[in-house]
Amino acid sequence: MPEPTDRIPPEARDAVGSAAGGAAGLATREAESLEGGPVPGTARSAKARSLWTDAWHDLRRNPVFVLSALVIVFLLLIAVWPSLVAGGNPLQCDLAKSQEGPQAGHPFGFDAQGCDVFTRTVHGARASITVGVCATAGAALLGSVLGGLAGYYGGWWDAVLSRLADVFFGIPIILGGLVFLSVVTGRSVWPVVGFIVLLGWPQISRIARGAVVAAKQHDYVQAARALGAGDARLLLRHIAPNAVAPVIVVATIALGTYIALEATLSFIGVGLRPPTVSWGIDISNASTQIRNAPHMLLWPAGALSLTVLAFIMLGDAVRDALDPKLR
């Protein structure tokens, strides 16, 4: 009596193998997990290279990715342990040194309050990067879940989510920040993170929805469905791994944008507030003294620009590696 998996016609196996980047054994692995046994004739040792393996192979040889990754690792390091680079207290100031230029032990000079600009620039990385990372993670998670469900199920769920996303797309970010954050009394990073997530998830949602709609039409998904896979299994095992690449690219680029948005909101006075140390706050304080002490503006603005540029370059490198059309 033939095995149950022998009923899978050869042309179905070939169709599955041609989809999903040449994953020729996906239908057979699905049959194993659903029917409880290995499929005869499968060669596990001949494992095909996946999209992620090829992407990592390309990224390691991309100087743009290597350079931006090194800059980001350094920024993350000083954000977690700023004392490794600057051992002083960013809130300890001496008015007698107000607006003084660089000197021994203080390479960036002093601001209008007599605070060390180097120490504040290093410590300011923590708040800015925390806002960027947390806001990106929140927007990516919320947008991926809502967009993925809308793309998979369609119908009224897709219509409601699409119209809701249109509403949030119509809100200007700066105007929304002025309205939302002006009524928040907290001085921590979390109100800013919540506001960015609130206005940032629709972009990720549309990307995730389009990726899921395209992925669920592939032959390997239809083969898994024919073998009895449920909705949860199809979404988590087959569709999500093949639809997450564009979300990662957009989220990586958006991270740098969110850091710049936090600095903008802090600059106009509705984002982070003292005593929090932030690049946006320091840029706002230095903007009125740019003629007398340009060093007050140069260093925090330069750190902000370098951080945003590093994340955008990283996102571009990841996009080039994950998009087969650009190979």
Short mmCIF file of N, CA and C in Angstrom, two decimals, residues 38-152:
data_model
loop_
_atom_site.label_atom_id
_atom_site.label_comp_id
_atom_site.label_asym_id
_atom_site.label_seq_id
_atom_site.Cartn_x
_atom_site.Cartn_y
_atom_site.Cartn_z
N PRO A 38 8.75 10.94 8.03
CA PRO A 38 9.56 11.44 6.93
C PRO A 38 9.07 10.93 5.59
N VAL A 39 9.28 11.73 4.59
CA VAL A 39 8.89 11.36 3.23
C VAL A 39 10.06 10.64 2.58
N PRO A 40 9.86 9.43 2.03
CA PRO A 40 10.96 8.71 1.41
C PRO A 40 11.54 9.48 0.24
N GLY A 41 12.86 9.38 0.11
CA GLY A 41 13.53 9.97 -1.04
C GLY A 41 13.94 11.40 -0.86
N THR A 42 13.71 12.00 0.31
CA THR A 42 14.12 13.39 0.51
C THR A 42 15.57 13.45 0.90
N ALA A 43 16.29 14.43 0.41
CA ALA A 43 17.72 14.59 0.70
C ALA A 43 17.89 15.82 1.56
N ARG A 44 17.97 15.62 2.87
CA ARG A 44 18.08 16.77 3.77
C ARG A 44 19.45 17.43 3.68
N SER A 45 20.45 16.66 3.26
CA SER A 45 21.79 17.24 3.21
C SER A 45 21.92 18.26 2.10
N ALA A 46 21.11 18.10 1.04
CA ALA A 46 21.17 19.04 -0.08
C ALA A 46 20.21 20.20 0.17
N LYS A 47 20.48 20.98 1.18
CA LYS A 47 19.61 22.08 1.56
C LYS A 47 19.91 23.30 0.70
N ALA A 48 18.87 23.84 0.07
CA ALA A 48 19.05 24.99 -0.81
C ALA A 48 19.32 26.25 0.01
N ARG A 49 20.05 27.17 -0.57
CA ARG A 49 20.33 28.43 0.08
C ARG A 49 19.07 29.27 0.08
N SER A 50 18.76 29.86 1.22
CA SER A 50 17.54 30.66 1.35
C SER A 50 17.83 32.11 0.98
N LEU A 51 16.75 32.90 0.94
CA LEU A 51 16.89 34.33 0.67
C LEU A 51 17.73 35.01 1.73
N TRP A 52 17.55 34.61 3.00
CA TRP A 52 18.29 35.23 4.09
C TRP A 52 19.76 34.89 4.02
N THR A 53 20.09 33.66 3.61
CA THR A 53 21.50 33.28 3.47
C THR A 53 22.17 34.09 2.36
N ASP A 54 21.48 34.23 1.24
CA ASP A 54 22.04 35.03 0.15
C ASP A 54 22.17 36.50 0.55
N ALA A 55 21.17 37.00 1.30
CA ALA A 55 21.22 38.41 1.72
C ALA A 55 22.40 38.65 2.64
N TRP A 56 22.60 37.76 3.61
CA TRP A 56 23.73 37.94 4.53
C TRP A 56 25.06 37.81 3.79
N HIS A 57 25.11 36.94 2.80
CA HIS A 57 26.32 36.80 1.99
C HIS A 57 26.65 38.10 1.27
N ASP A 58 25.61 38.77 0.75
CA ASP A 58 25.83 40.04 0.06
C ASP A 58 26.14 41.18 1.03
N LEU A 59 25.47 41.19 2.18
CA LEU A 59 25.68 42.29 3.13
C LEU A 59 27.10 42.30 3.66
N ARG A 60 27.67 41.15 3.92
CA ARG A 60 29.03 41.10 4.46
C ARG A 60 30.05 41.67 3.49
N ARG A 61 29.71 41.71 2.23
CA ARG A 61 30.64 42.22 1.20
C ARG A 61 30.27 43.62 0.73
N ASN A 62 29.30 44.22 1.40
CA ASN A 62 28.87 45.57 1.04
C ASN A 62 29.52 46.57 1.99
N PRO A 63 30.42 47.43 1.49
CA PRO A 63 31.10 48.37 2.40
C PRO A 63 30.13 49.37 3.03
N VAL A 64 29.04 49.71 2.35
CA VAL A 64 28.06 50.62 2.93
C VAL A 64 27.43 50.00 4.17
N PHE A 65 27.08 48.73 4.08
CA PHE A 65 26.49 48.04 5.22
C PHE A 65 27.50 47.92 6.37
N VAL A 66 28.73 47.57 6.06
CA VAL A 66 29.74 47.39 7.11
C VAL A 66 29.99 48.71 7.83
N LEU A 67 30.14 49.79 7.07
CA LEU A 67 30.42 51.10 7.67
C LEU A 67 29.24 51.57 8.52
N SER A 68 28.03 51.49 7.98
CA SER A 68 26.86 51.94 8.74
C SER A 68 26.63 51.06 9.95
N ALA A 69 26.86 49.76 9.84
CA ALA A 69 26.68 48.86 10.98
C ALA A 69 27.67 49.18 12.09
N LEU A 70 28.91 49.49 11.74
CA LEU A 70 29.91 49.85 12.76
C LEU A 70 29.52 51.14 13.48
N VAL A 71 29.04 52.13 12.72
CA VAL A 71 28.60 53.38 13.34
C VAL A 71 27.43 53.14 14.28
N ILE A 72 26.46 52.31 13.84
CA ILE A 72 25.29 52.04 14.67
C ILE A 72 25.67 51.26 15.92
N VAL A 73 26.57 50.31 15.80
CA VAL A 73 27.02 49.55 16.98
C VAL A 73 27.68 50.49 17.99
N PHE A 74 28.51 51.42 17.50
CA PHE A 74 29.14 52.39 18.40
C PHE A 74 28.10 53.28 19.07
N LEU A 75 27.10 53.73 18.31
CA LEU A 75 26.06 54.58 18.89
C LEU A 75 25.24 53.82 19.93
N LEU A 76 24.94 52.56 19.65
CA LEU A 76 24.20 51.76 20.62
C LEU A 76 25.04 51.54 21.88
N LEU A 77 26.33 51.38 21.70
CA LEU A 77 27.21 51.16 22.84
C LEU A 77 27.24 52.37 23.77
N ILE A 78 27.38 53.57 23.20
CA ILE A 78 27.42 54.75 24.05
C ILE A 78 26.03 55.10 24.59
N ALA A 79 24.98 54.64 23.89
CA ALA A 79 23.64 54.86 24.42
C ALA A 79 23.39 54.02 25.66
N VAL A 80 23.93 52.80 25.67
CA VAL A 80 23.75 51.91 26.82
C VAL A 80 24.74 52.26 27.94
N TRP A 81 26.00 52.50 27.57
CA TRP A 81 27.04 52.82 28.56
C TRP A 81 27.75 54.12 28.17
N PRO A 82 27.11 55.27 28.37
CA PRO A 82 27.77 56.53 27.99
C PRO A 82 29.02 56.82 28.80
N SER A 83 29.11 56.24 30.01
CA SER A 83 30.29 56.50 30.84
C SER A 83 31.56 55.90 30.26
N LEU A 84 31.45 54.99 29.29
CA LEU A 84 32.63 54.44 28.65
C LEU A 84 33.37 55.49 27.84
N VAL A 85 32.64 56.50 27.37
CA VAL A 85 33.24 57.54 26.53
C VAL A 85 33.33 58.86 27.28
N ALA A 86 32.26 59.22 27.98
CA ALA A 86 32.21 60.49 28.71
C ALA A 86 31.89 60.19 30.17
N GLY A 87 32.85 60.42 31.04
CA GLY A 87 32.66 60.09 32.44
C GLY A 87 32.03 61.18 33.27
N GLY A 88 31.80 62.36 32.70
CA GLY A 88 31.24 63.46 33.46
C GLY A 88 29.73 63.37 33.61
N ASN A 89 29.18 64.33 34.36
CA ASN A 89 27.73 64.42 34.56
C ASN A 89 27.17 65.45 33.58
N PRO A 90 26.24 65.08 32.71
CA PRO A 90 25.72 66.05 31.72
C PRO A 90 24.90 67.17 32.35
N LEU A 91 24.46 67.00 33.60
CA LEU A 91 23.67 68.03 34.27
C LEU A 91 24.51 68.90 35.19
N GLN A 92 25.80 68.62 35.28
CA GLN A 92 26.69 69.42 36.12
C GLN A 92 27.26 70.56 35.28
N CYS A 93 26.93 71.80 35.62
CA CYS A 93 27.30 72.95 34.81
C CYS A 93 28.03 73.99 35.66
N ASP A 94 28.77 74.84 34.98
CA ASP A 94 29.51 75.92 35.63
C ASP A 94 29.29 77.18 34.79
N LEU A 95 28.49 78.12 35.32
CA LEU A 95 28.17 79.33 34.56
C LEU A 95 29.40 80.16 34.24
N ALA A 96 30.46 79.99 35.01
CA ALA A 96 31.68 80.75 34.74
C ALA A 96 32.31 80.36 33.40
N LYS A 97 31.97 79.17 32.88
CA LYS A 97 32.51 78.70 31.61
C LYS A 97 31.49 78.78 30.48
N SER A 98 30.48 79.61 30.64
CA SER A 98 29.41 79.71 29.65
C SER A 98 29.94 80.07 28.27
N GLN A 99 29.59 79.27 27.28
CA GLN A 99 29.91 79.46 25.86
C GLN A 99 31.40 79.45 25.57
N GLU A 100 32.19 78.94 26.45
CA GLU A 100 33.63 78.84 26.16
C GLU A 100 33.88 77.74 25.13
N GLY A 101 34.94 77.94 24.33
CA GLY A 101 35.27 76.99 23.27
C GLY A 101 36.01 75.78 23.79
N PRO A 102 36.46 74.92 22.88
CA PRO A 102 37.18 73.71 23.26
C PRO A 102 38.43 74.02 24.07
N GLN A 103 38.69 73.15 25.04
CA GLN A 103 39.89 73.27 25.86
C GLN A 103 40.26 71.88 26.37
N ALA A 104 41.36 71.80 27.08
CA ALA A 104 41.86 70.51 27.56
C ALA A 104 40.81 69.82 28.43
N GLY A 105 40.49 68.58 28.08
CA GLY A 105 39.51 67.82 28.82
C GLY A 105 38.07 68.08 28.41
N HIS A 106 37.85 69.09 27.58
CA HIS A 106 36.50 69.44 27.11
C HIS A 106 36.60 69.75 25.61
N PRO A 107 36.71 68.72 24.76
CA PRO A 107 37.01 68.96 23.35
C PRO A 107 35.90 69.66 22.57
N PHE A 108 34.66 69.64 23.07
CA PHE A 108 33.55 70.29 22.36
C PHE A 108 33.17 71.64 22.97
N GLY A 109 33.84 72.06 24.01
CA GLY A 109 33.53 73.33 24.64
C GLY A 109 32.35 73.23 25.60
N PHE A 110 31.75 74.40 25.91
CA PHE A 110 30.65 74.49 26.88
C PHE A 110 29.46 75.21 26.25
N ASP A 111 28.27 74.91 26.78
CA ASP A 111 27.07 75.56 26.27
C ASP A 111 26.76 76.82 27.07
N ALA A 112 25.58 77.39 26.86
CA ALA A 112 25.23 78.65 27.52
C ALA A 112 25.12 78.51 29.03
N GLN A 113 24.82 77.34 29.53
CA GLN A 113 24.72 77.11 30.97
C GLN A 113 26.03 76.65 31.57
N GLY A 114 27.07 76.53 30.77
CA GLY A 114 28.36 76.07 31.26
C GLY A 114 28.46 74.55 31.35
N CYS A 115 27.58 73.83 30.67
CA CYS A 115 27.64 72.36 30.66
C CYS A 115 28.58 71.89 29.55
N ASP A 116 29.25 70.78 29.81
CA ASP A 116 30.18 70.22 28.84
C ASP A 116 29.41 69.68 27.63
N VAL A 117 29.67 70.23 26.45
CA VAL A 117 28.95 69.83 25.24
C VAL A 117 29.27 68.39 24.86
N PHE A 118 30.52 67.97 25.06
CA PHE A 118 30.89 66.59 24.73
C PHE A 118 30.11 65.60 25.57
N THR A 119 30.03 65.84 26.86
CA THR A 119 29.29 64.93 27.74
C THR A 119 27.82 64.90 27.40
N ARG A 120 27.23 66.04 27.11
CA ARG A 120 25.81 66.08 26.77
C ARG A 120 25.55 65.44 25.41
N THR A 121 26.47 65.57 24.48
CA THR A 121 26.29 64.94 23.18
C THR A 121 26.32 63.42 23.31
N VAL A 122 27.24 62.91 24.12
CA VAL A 122 27.33 61.46 24.31
C VAL A 122 26.09 60.94 25.05
N HIS A 123 25.70 61.60 26.10
CA HIS A 123 24.54 61.15 26.88
C HIS A 123 23.22 61.38 26.11
N GLY A 124 23.21 62.32 25.19
CA GLY A 124 22.00 62.56 24.42
C GLY A 124 21.65 61.43 23.47
N ALA A 125 22.63 60.57 23.17
CA ALA A 125 22.36 59.44 22.28
C ALA A 125 21.35 58.48 22.90
N ARG A 126 21.34 58.36 24.22
CA ARG A 126 20.45 57.39 24.87
C ARG A 126 18.99 57.72 24.61
N ALA A 127 18.57 58.95 24.87
CA ALA A 127 17.17 59.31 24.69
C ALA A 127 16.76 59.24 23.22
N SER A 128 17.59 59.74 22.33
CA SER A 128 17.22 59.77 20.91
C SER A 128 17.13 58.37 20.33
N ILE A 129 18.10 57.51 20.63
CA ILE A 129 18.08 56.16 20.09
C ILE A 129 17.00 55.32 20.75
N THR A 130 16.73 55.55 22.04
CA THR A 130 15.66 54.83 22.72
C THR A 130 14.31 55.13 22.06
N VAL A 131 14.07 56.40 21.78
CA VAL A 131 12.83 56.77 21.10
C VAL A 131 12.76 56.12 19.72
N GLY A 132 13.85 56.18 18.97
CA GLY A 132 13.84 55.60 17.63
C GLY A 132 13.62 54.10 17.62
N VAL A 133 14.34 53.38 18.48
CA VAL A 133 14.24 51.91 18.51
C VAL A 133 12.86 51.47 19.00
N CYS A 134 12.41 52.05 20.11
CA CYS A 134 11.12 51.64 20.67
C CYS A 134 9.96 52.01 19.75
N ALA A 135 10.01 53.19 19.15
CA ALA A 135 8.94 53.59 18.24
C ALA A 135 8.93 52.71 17.00
N THR A 136 10.09 52.38 16.48
CA THR A 136 10.15 51.50 15.31
C THR A 136 9.63 50.11 15.64
N ALA A 137 10.04 49.57 16.79
CA ALA A 137 9.55 48.24 17.18
C ALA A 137 8.04 48.23 17.37
N GLY A 138 7.50 49.26 18.03
CA GLY A 138 6.06 49.32 18.23
C GLY A 138 5.29 49.48 16.93
N ALA A 139 5.75 50.38 16.07
CA ALA A 139 5.06 50.60 14.79
C ALA A 139 5.16 49.38 13.89
N ALA A 140 6.33 48.72 13.88
CA ALA A 140 6.50 47.53 13.04
C ALA A 140 5.63 46.38 13.54
N LEU A 141 5.56 46.19 14.85
CA LEU A 141 4.75 45.10 15.39
C LEU A 141 3.26 45.34 15.14
N LEU A 142 2.79 46.54 15.48
CA LEU A 142 1.37 46.84 15.29
C LEU A 142 1.00 46.84 13.81
N GLY A 143 1.80 47.48 12.99
CA GLY A 143 1.50 47.54 11.57
C GLY A 143 1.57 46.19 10.89
N SER A 144 2.54 45.35 11.28
CA SER A 144 2.67 44.03 10.67
C SER A 144 1.49 43.14 11.01
N VAL A 145 1.05 43.16 12.27
CA VAL A 145 -0.07 42.32 12.68
C VAL A 145 -1.35 42.75 11.98
N LEU A 146 -1.66 44.05 12.04
CA LEU A 146 -2.89 44.53 11.43
C LEU A 146 -2.86 44.41 9.90
N GLY A 147 -1.76 44.79 9.30
CA GLY A 147 -1.65 44.69 7.85
C GLY A 147 -1.64 43.25 7.36
N GLY A 148 -0.94 42.37 8.11
CA GLY A 148 -0.91 40.97 7.72
C GLY A 148 -2.28 40.31 7.78
N LEU A 149 -3.04 40.58 8.85
CA LEU A 149 -4.39 40.03 8.96
C LEU A 149 -5.30 40.58 7.88
N ALA A 150 -5.16 41.89 7.59
CA ALA A 150 -5.99 42.49 6.54
C ALA A 150 -5.68 41.88 5.18
N GLY A 151 -4.40 41.67 4.89
CA GLY A 151 -4.03 41.08 3.61
C GLY A 151 -4.41 39.63 3.48
N TYR A 152 -4.40 38.90 4.58
CA TYR A 152 -4.70 37.47 4.51
C TYR A 152 -6.20 37.20 4.43
#
